[in-house]
Amino acid sequence: MVDQDDKKVRLDVEGMTCANCAAGITRHLSNKGFSDVSTNFATGEVVFGAAKQEQINVAIKEINSLGYHVLDKKEPKKGLSMLEIKFYVSLLFTLPLLAHMVFSAPFLHDPFVQLFLSTPVFIIGFLHFGKSALGSIRSGLANMDVLIVIGSSSAYLYSIIQLLSGHAHEGIFFETSAAIVTFVLLGNLIEHISVKRTTSAIEDLTRLQPDQANIVVKHGDHEHIETIPASSVRLDDIVQVNTGDRLPVDGIVVYGNGSVDESMLSGEPVPVPRESGDAVRSGTIVTNGSFRVKTTGTGSNTTLARIIEMVKSAQEKKPQIQKIGDKVSSIFVPVVLGIAAITFIAWLAIDGDLKKSLMNSIAVLVISCPCAMGLATPTAVMVGLGRAAKKGILIKGGNTIQELAEVKTIVVDKTGTITSGKFQISGMNTLPGFDSSRTNDIIYSLEKHSSHPIAQSLREHLESRSAYLELNNIIEKKGFGIEATDPDGKVLRFGSYRYVRDIVSSDDHSLYLVIDNQLAATIDIIDTIRDGAAQMISELNKAGIETILLSGDKARNCEKVAKETGIKKVYSEKLPEEKLKIIEELSAKNLTAMVGDGINDAPALSRAQVGISLSDASDIAMNASQLIMLRNGNELLNISEALLISRKTLKTIRQNLFWAFIYNVVAIPVAAFGFLNVYGPLIGALSMAFSDVVVIGNSLRLRSSKLDS
């Protein structure tokens, strides 16, 4: 299936079995001139930069030429898959071949019967693994299938030669050839099923998207409800939703009221009330009531679709630790081929037994498992990303998981992050000679042009008693305040003490309004600590993280917040450029994360190794961040949870890589030195197949394992 947008093309590819397959496709397409190529064999996806249809067709042709198959449609398959059919047919012929080791039935020992039984399995294996093996050699990066084809073919051809030369009694290995193919197919099948479970988070999210929508269609004074595909809903269409319905679009409630279960987005199990003017999001469920929604987002532009895309895109970004496995995998097959050749020559020189030499070299080929190394990181990353997504934590890349796990310092903004950002006006004072109504109008109009949380609170406080003035020459100076010219040509300045200290002699108040260089009004505000802030800081401190408050607010306000929440260090009265410099200094010493929510936090969020924004953050802050917290009201608690999930994921990756490395370090010498005796290739094929399953099983434990601090 081809999925294309303005930035990338995504192809669903069938037939990849290991990390080398993915690396081969990536290298081949990159050599053909495609940009930003990323291949994930676990999800069966190839992604590259935006391209014209002619280029996409070339990419499909090139991928198919390597022995893989680009799917036209990615739909749930009914009945047995082709892999299952191949396995069951192979198993049907292989079991009688293996039975001769247990039962003494004469016909099972007949070499021609064994030839008859093994040939269909050999053909299946040669066709299944051969095309991919040849394609990987063409791409310049041999994959695991090369080892399988050489191993099974060697046993089969050796047996044919023995049979035709009349030396069948000296040893034939038709059952070995068949068993290698069957056991590896079994491993592929189990791996396919297990990997599918690791990607269940995306599938679960995808299933939340309704297929149909009920839209309100008007004909003059009459209207009726029409059911159409959700993909056909357009912006500004009115959608009717009732109790039990899942919202098919993002929108604004324009009529009616009810309660909505938003747990799929926020992680909060308690339904939230929604009425006229409130925003609702696709995929959430109306638990009570009914209302009409004016559509603001459809298809790929809904919140749910963006979450799905973000999770999928995150899997394309590899953690630094994966480069270890990728590097080893890229040279692994040639190394194994070399070891197998040395094993054959050495045994032939030492023992002179062609049969033993061949069996030991084949055992080396089939017991090797670069697949396990390739699976070690992506399976753990997929499960970790999925677990985080279900908690309302969006992580933009697998690389972010490793970076967050290794973070030593977390810097938090104050206003709107640690504090609620819902300011209360504790005092407004208009100086003699100025009209309070006029100053209110000015402040209200100025703050209309600011996105700062304080501005929002002031607008809400003054809205019912103020009139909007058309202002000119509006300039907002981040970290200071805002200025403009009123209809009478007077210069207006409104902001903190440092913005007007050329006029004001003391900083006793929070904000000051200056009109034509005369102090006109002062405002005192108080902010409340956000729910969960103290608990989050406590959990981070326990986890060994240095917590720092970085704010543009006054020192006394920052110290008060730090004391109430347990933050260890404070930087106060800092401008955006000063915040950026502090983040650069901290990042140079330790891996640093920054938590912020406003436009003025965006530079610091971008500079920190890990930028974290909250659900009510500005779009700019979200775009600058690697983590986005979606749980409304409790986002801060998710920060410590995200840290624990990332640490657990990184720990799982290391366990997986250890298993994959230690397996090969032990298994290859055991096979090369002949300790697996005549059944070495059979034992090797079985152990190779199940080593992948061990790695995947360890990754799947992440879905429900306890998070340790």
JSON list of C-alpha atoms in Angstrom, two decimals, residues 554-689:
[
{"chain": "A", "resi": 554, "resn": "LYS", "atom": "CA", "xyz": [10.80, 37.54, 39.80]},
{"chain": "A", "resi": 555, "resn": "ALA", "atom": "CA", "xyz": [13.24, 35.79, 42.09]},
{"chain": "A", "resi": 556, "resn": "ARG", "atom": "CA", "xyz": [10.94, 35.81, 45.13]},
{"chain": "A", "resi": 557, "resn": "ASN", "atom": "CA", "xyz": [8.11, 34.19, 43.15]},
{"chain": "A", "resi": 558, "resn": "CYS", "atom": "CA", "xyz": [10.42, 31.53, 41.74]},
{"chain": "A", "resi": 559, "resn": "GLU", "atom": "CA", "xyz": [11.97, 30.74, 45.12]},
{"chain": "A", "resi": 560, "resn": "LYS", "atom": "CA", "xyz": [8.49, 30.35, 46.60]},
{"chain": "A", "resi": 561, "resn": "VAL", "atom": "CA", "xyz": [7.44, 27.88, 43.88]},
{"chain": "A", "resi": 562, "resn": "ALA", "atom": "CA", "xyz": [10.72, 25.94, 44.19]},
{"chain": "A", "resi": 563, "resn": "LYS", "atom": "CA", "xyz": [10.29, 25.62, 47.94]},
{"chain": "A", "resi": 564, "resn": "GLU", "atom": "CA", "xyz": [6.69, 24.41, 47.65]},
{"chain": "A", "resi": 565, "resn": "THR", "atom": "CA", "xyz": [7.50, 21.79, 45.00]},
{"chain": "A", "resi": 566, "resn": "GLY", "atom": "CA", "xyz": [10.95, 20.63, 46.10]},
{"chain": "A", "resi": 567, "resn": "ILE", "atom": "CA", "xyz": [12.92, 21.91, 43.08]},
{"chain": "A", "resi": 568, "resn": "LYS", "atom": "CA", "xyz": [16.62, 21.97, 43.93]},
{"chain": "A", "resi": 569, "resn": "LYS", "atom": "CA", "xyz": [17.93, 24.91, 41.88]},
{"chain": "A", "resi": 570, "resn": "VAL", "atom": "CA", "xyz": [16.45, 28.17, 40.55]},
{"chain": "A", "resi": 571, "resn": "TYR", "atom": "CA", "xyz": [17.25, 30.53, 37.66]},
{"chain": "A", "resi": 572, "resn": "SER", "atom": "CA", "xyz": [14.92, 33.52, 37.77]},
{"chain": "A", "resi": 573, "resn": "GLU", "atom": "CA", "xyz": [14.29, 36.72, 35.77]},
{"chain": "A", "resi": 574, "resn": "LYS", "atom": "CA", "xyz": [15.72, 35.19, 32.58]},
{"chain": "A", "resi": 575, "resn": "LEU", "atom": "CA", "xyz": [14.89, 36.35, 29.07]},
{"chain": "A", "resi": 576, "resn": "PRO", "atom": "CA", "xyz": [14.34, 33.78, 26.27]},
{"chain": "A", "resi": 577, "resn": "GLU", "atom": "CA", "xyz": [17.89, 34.23, 24.97]},
{"chain": "A", "resi": 578, "resn": "GLU", "atom": "CA", "xyz": [19.23, 33.83, 28.52]},
{"chain": "A", "resi": 579, "resn": "LYS", "atom": "CA", "xyz": [17.16, 30.67, 28.96]},
{"chain": "A", "resi": 580, "resn": "LEU", "atom": "CA", "xyz": [18.70, 29.31, 25.77]},
{"chain": "A", "resi": 581, "resn": "LYS", "atom": "CA", "xyz": [22.21, 30.03, 26.99]},
{"chain": "A", "resi": 582, "resn": "ILE", "atom": "CA", "xyz": [21.55, 28.30, 30.33]},
{"chain": "A", "resi": 583, "resn": "ILE", "atom": "CA", "xyz": [20.17, 25.22, 28.54]},
{"chain": "A", "resi": 584, "resn": "GLU", "atom": "CA", "xyz": [23.28, 25.15, 26.32]},
{"chain": "A", "resi": 585, "resn": "GLU", "atom": "CA", "xyz": [25.55, 25.28, 29.38]},
{"chain": "A", "resi": 586, "resn": "LEU", "atom": "CA", "xyz": [23.61, 22.55, 31.20]},
{"chain": "A", "resi": 587, "resn": "SER", "atom": "CA", "xyz": [23.47, 20.35, 28.07]},
{"chain": "A", "resi": 588, "resn": "ALA", "atom": "CA", "xyz": [27.23, 20.60, 27.68]},
{"chain": "A", "resi": 589, "resn": "LYS", "atom": "CA", "xyz": [27.66, 19.09, 31.16]},
{"chain": "A", "resi": 590, "resn": "ASN", "atom": "CA", "xyz": [24.85, 16.50, 31.27]},
{"chain": "A", "resi": 591, "resn": "LEU", "atom": "CA", "xyz": [22.05, 15.16, 29.10]},
{"chain": "A", "resi": 592, "resn": "THR", "atom": "CA", "xyz": [19.30, 17.72, 29.77]},
{"chain": "A", "resi": 593, "resn": "ALA", "atom": "CA", "xyz": [15.53, 17.80, 29.28]},
{"chain": "A", "resi": 594, "resn": "MET", "atom": "CA", "xyz": [13.45, 20.98, 29.24]},
{"chain": "A", "resi": 595, "resn": "VAL", "atom": "CA", "xyz": [9.74, 21.18, 30.13]},
{"chain": "A", "resi": 596, "resn": "GLY", "atom": "CA", "xyz": [7.90, 24.23, 28.77]},
{"chain": "A", "resi": 597, "resn": "ASP", "atom": "CA", "xyz": [4.64, 25.37, 27.25]},
{"chain": "A", "resi": 598, "resn": "GLY", "atom": "CA", "xyz": [4.94, 28.81, 25.67]},
{"chain": "A", "resi": 599, "resn": "ILE", "atom": "CA", "xyz": [6.31, 30.33, 22.49]},
{"chain": "A", "resi": 600, "resn": "ASN", "atom": "CA", "xyz": [9.14, 31.90, 24.49]},
{"chain": "A", "resi": 601, "resn": "ASP", "atom": "CA", "xyz": [10.17, 28.38, 25.60]},
{"chain": "A", "resi": 602, "resn": "ALA", "atom": "CA", "xyz": [10.54, 27.08, 22.03]},
{"chain": "A", "resi": 603, "resn": "PRO", "atom": "CA", "xyz": [14.26, 27.96, 21.58]},
{"chain": "A", "resi": 604, "resn": "ALA", "atom": "CA", "xyz": [15.20, 26.29, 24.87]},
{"chain": "A", "resi": 605, "resn": "LEU", "atom": "CA", "xyz": [13.00, 23.27, 24.09]},
{"chain": "A", "resi": 606, "resn": "SER", "atom": "CA", "xyz": [14.75, 22.87, 20.75]},
{"chain": "A", "resi": 607, "resn": "ARG", "atom": "CA", "xyz": [18.23, 23.19, 22.26]},
{"chain": "A", "resi": 608, "resn": "ALA", "atom": "CA", "xyz": [17.71, 20.70, 25.09]},
{"chain": "A", "resi": 609, "resn": "GLN", "atom": "CA", "xyz": [18.49, 17.09, 24.21]},
{"chain": "A", "resi": 610, "resn": "VAL", "atom": "CA", "xyz": [14.87, 16.31, 25.12]},
{"chain": "A", "resi": 611, "resn": "GLY", "atom": "CA", "xyz": [12.14, 18.94, 24.86]},
{"chain": "A", "resi": 612, "resn": "ILE", "atom": "CA", "xyz": [8.88, 18.19, 26.72]},
{"chain": "A", "resi": 613, "resn": "SER", "atom": "CA", "xyz": [5.65, 20.12, 26.20]},
{"chain": "A", "resi": 614, "resn": "LEU", "atom": "CA", "xyz": [2.24, 19.82, 27.85]},
{"chain": "A", "resi": 615, "resn": "SER", "atom": "CA", "xyz": [-1.14, 19.26, 26.20]},
{"chain": "A", "resi": 616, "resn": "ASP", "atom": "CA", "xyz": [-2.13, 22.92, 26.47]},
{"chain": "A", "resi": 617, "resn": "ALA", "atom": "CA", "xyz": [1.18, 24.18, 25.11]},
{"chain": "A", "resi": 618, "resn": "SER", "atom": "CA", "xyz": [1.44, 26.40, 22.05]},
{"chain": "A", "resi": 619, "resn": "ASP", "atom": "CA", "xyz": [1.83, 24.70, 18.66]},
{"chain": "A", "resi": 620, "resn": "ILE", "atom": "CA", "xyz": [5.32, 26.16, 18.38]},
{"chain": "A", "resi": 621, "resn": "ALA", "atom": "CA", "xyz": [6.34, 24.63, 21.71]},
{"chain": "A", "resi": 622, "resn": "MET", "atom": "CA", "xyz": [4.89, 21.25, 20.67]},
{"chain": "A", "resi": 623, "resn": "ASN", "atom": "CA", "xyz": [6.76, 21.33, 17.36]},
{"chain": "A", "resi": 624, "resn": "ALA", "atom": "CA", "xyz": [9.99, 22.12, 19.20]},
{"chain": "A", "resi": 625, "resn": "SER", "atom": "CA", "xyz": [9.53, 19.21, 21.63]},
{"chain": "A", "resi": 626, "resn": "GLN", "atom": "CA", "xyz": [10.34, 15.51, 21.45]},
{"chain": "A", "resi": 627, "resn": "LEU", "atom": "CA", "xyz": [7.72, 14.56, 24.06]},
{"chain": "A", "resi": 628, "resn": "ILE", "atom": "CA", "xyz": [4.15, 15.78, 24.30]},
{"chain": "A", "resi": 629, "resn": "MET", "atom": "CA", "xyz": [2.00, 15.08, 27.35]},
{"chain": "A", "resi": 630, "resn": "LEU", "atom": "CA", "xyz": [-1.69, 14.69, 26.53]},
{"chain": "A", "resi": 631, "resn": "ARG", "atom": "CA", "xyz": [-3.26, 13.94, 29.90]},
{"chain": "A", "resi": 632, "resn": "ASN", "atom": "CA", "xyz": [-5.20, 17.12, 30.64]},
{"chain": "A", "resi": 633, "resn": "GLY", "atom": "CA", "xyz": [-4.87, 18.12, 34.28]},
{"chain": "A", "resi": 634, "resn": "ASN", "atom": "CA", "xyz": [-2.23, 15.53, 35.16]},
{"chain": "A", "resi": 635, "resn": "GLU", "atom": "CA", "xyz": [0.40, 15.99, 32.47]},
{"chain": "A", "resi": 636, "resn": "LEU", "atom": "CA", "xyz": [3.19, 16.56, 34.98]},
{"chain": "A", "resi": 637, "resn": "LEU", "atom": "CA", "xyz": [2.72, 13.12, 36.52]},
{"chain": "A", "resi": 638, "resn": "ASN", "atom": "CA", "xyz": [3.26, 11.68, 33.06]},
{"chain": "A", "resi": 639, "resn": "ILE", "atom": "CA", "xyz": [6.75, 13.20, 32.87]},
{"chain": "A", "resi": 640, "resn": "SER", "atom": "CA", "xyz": [8.07, 10.95, 35.62]},
{"chain": "A", "resi": 641, "resn": "GLU", "atom": "CA", "xyz": [6.15, 8.04, 34.06]},
{"chain": "A", "resi": 642, "resn": "ALA", "atom": "CA", "xyz": [7.76, 8.77, 30.69]},
{"chain": "A", "resi": 643, "resn": "LEU", "atom": "CA", "xyz": [11.18, 8.72, 32.34]},
{"chain": "A", "resi": 644, "resn": "LEU", "atom": "CA", "xyz": [10.48, 5.30, 33.90]},
{"chain": "A", "resi": 645, "resn": "ILE", "atom": "CA", "xyz": [9.10, 3.87, 30.64]},
{"chain": "A", "resi": 646, "resn": "SER", "atom": "CA", "xyz": [12.15, 5.08, 28.72]},
{"chain": "A", "resi": 647, "resn": "ARG", "atom": "CA", "xyz": [14.53, 3.63, 31.32]},
{"chain": "A", "resi": 648, "resn": "LYS", "atom": "CA", "xyz": [12.68, 0.30, 31.26]},
{"chain": "A", "resi": 649, "resn": "THR", "atom": "CA", "xyz": [12.76, 0.27, 27.45]},
{"chain": "A", "resi": 650, "resn": "LEU", "atom": "CA", "xyz": [16.47, 1.00, 27.32]},
{"chain": "A", "resi": 651, "resn": "LYS", "atom": "CA", "xyz": [17.08, -1.73, 29.92]},
{"chain": "A", "resi": 652, "resn": "THR", "atom": "CA", "xyz": [15.08, -4.17, 27.77]},
{"chain": "A", "resi": 653, "resn": "ILE", "atom": "CA", "xyz": [17.07, -3.21, 24.65]},
{"chain": "A", "resi": 654, "resn": "ARG", "atom": "CA", "xyz": [20.32, -3.90, 26.50]},
{"chain": "A", "resi": 655, "resn": "GLN", "atom": "CA", "xyz": [18.98, -7.26, 27.70]},
{"chain": "A", "resi": 656, "resn": "ASN", "atom": "CA", "xyz": [17.94, -8.13, 24.15]},
{"chain": "A", "resi": 657, "resn": "LEU", "atom": "CA", "xyz": [21.32, -7.17, 22.69]},
{"chain": "A", "resi": 658, "resn": "PHE", "atom": "CA", "xyz": [23.10, -9.14, 25.40]},
{"chain": "A", "resi": 659, "resn": "TRP", "atom": "CA", "xyz": [21.01, -12.23, 24.62]},
{"chain": "A", "resi": 660, "resn": "ALA", "atom": "CA", "xyz": [21.57, -11.85, 20.88]},
{"chain": "A", "resi": 661, "resn": "PHE", "atom": "CA", "xyz": [25.33, -11.38, 21.25]},
{"chain": "A", "resi": 662, "resn": "ILE", "atom": "CA", "xyz": [25.88, -14.07, 23.88]},
{"chain": "A", "resi": 663, "resn": "TYR", "atom": "CA", "xyz": [23.78, -16.54, 21.87]},
{"chain": "A", "resi": 664, "resn": "ASN", "atom": "CA", "xyz": [26.07, -16.20, 18.86]},
{"chain": "A", "resi": 665, "resn": "VAL", "atom": "CA", "xyz": [29.26, -16.04, 20.94]},
{"chain": "A", "resi": 666, "resn": "VAL", "atom": "CA", "xyz": [28.35, -19.42, 22.46]},
{"chain": "A", "resi": 667, "resn": "ALA", "atom": "CA", "xyz": [26.40, -21.07, 19.63]},
{"chain": "A", "resi": 668, "resn": "ILE", "atom": "CA", "xyz": [28.81, -20.57, 16.74]},
{"chain": "A", "resi": 669, "resn": "PRO", "atom": "CA", "xyz": [31.87, -22.12, 18.49]},
{"chain": "A", "resi": 670, "resn": "VAL", "atom": "CA", "xyz": [29.70, -24.99, 19.78]},
{"chain": "A", "resi": 671, "resn": "ALA", "atom": "CA", "xyz": [28.63, -25.75, 16.22]},
{"chain": "A", "resi": 672, "resn": "ALA", "atom": "CA", "xyz": [32.10, -25.21, 14.72]},
{"chain": "A", "resi": 673, "resn": "PHE", "atom": "CA", "xyz": [33.79, -27.58, 17.18]},
{"chain": "A", "resi": 674, "resn": "GLY", "atom": "CA", "xyz": [31.27, -30.31, 16.41]},
{"chain": "A", "resi": 675, "resn": "PHE", "atom": "CA", "xyz": [29.65, -30.53, 19.84]},
{"chain": "A", "resi": 676, "resn": "LEU", "atom": "CA", "xyz": [26.18, -30.79, 18.25]},
{"chain": "A", "resi": 677, "resn": "ASN", "atom": "CA", "xyz": [27.17, -34.13, 16.59]},
{"chain": "A", "resi": 678, "resn": "VAL", "atom": "CA", "xyz": [25.37, -35.34, 13.47]},
{"chain": "A", "resi": 679, "resn": "TYR", "atom": "CA", "xyz": [22.15, -33.56, 14.42]},
{"chain": "A", "resi": 680, "resn": "GLY", "atom": "CA", "xyz": [23.92, -30.19, 14.56]},
{"chain": "A", "resi": 681, "resn": "PRO", "atom": "CA", "xyz": [22.07, -28.58, 11.61]},
{"chain": "A", "resi": 682, "resn": "LEU", "atom": "CA", "xyz": [18.67, -29.64, 13.02]},
{"chain": "A", "resi": 683, "resn": "ILE", "atom": "CA", "xyz": [19.48, -28.38, 16.50]},
{"chain": "A", "resi": 684, "resn": "GLY", "atom": "CA", "xyz": [20.96, -25.23, 15.01]},
{"chain": "A", "resi": 685, "resn": "ALA", "atom": "CA", "xyz": [17.85, -24.47, 12.95]},
{"chain": "A", "resi": 686, "resn": "LEU", "atom": "CA", "xyz": [15.58, -24.93, 15.95]},
{"chain": "A", "resi": 687, "resn": "SER", "atom": "CA", "xyz": [17.69, -22.85, 18.31]},
{"chain": "A", "resi": 688, "resn": "MET", "atom": "CA", "xyz": [18.13, -20.12, 15.69]},
{"chain": "A", "resi": 689, "resn": "ALA", "atom": "CA", "xyz": [14.38, -19.90, 15.19]}
]
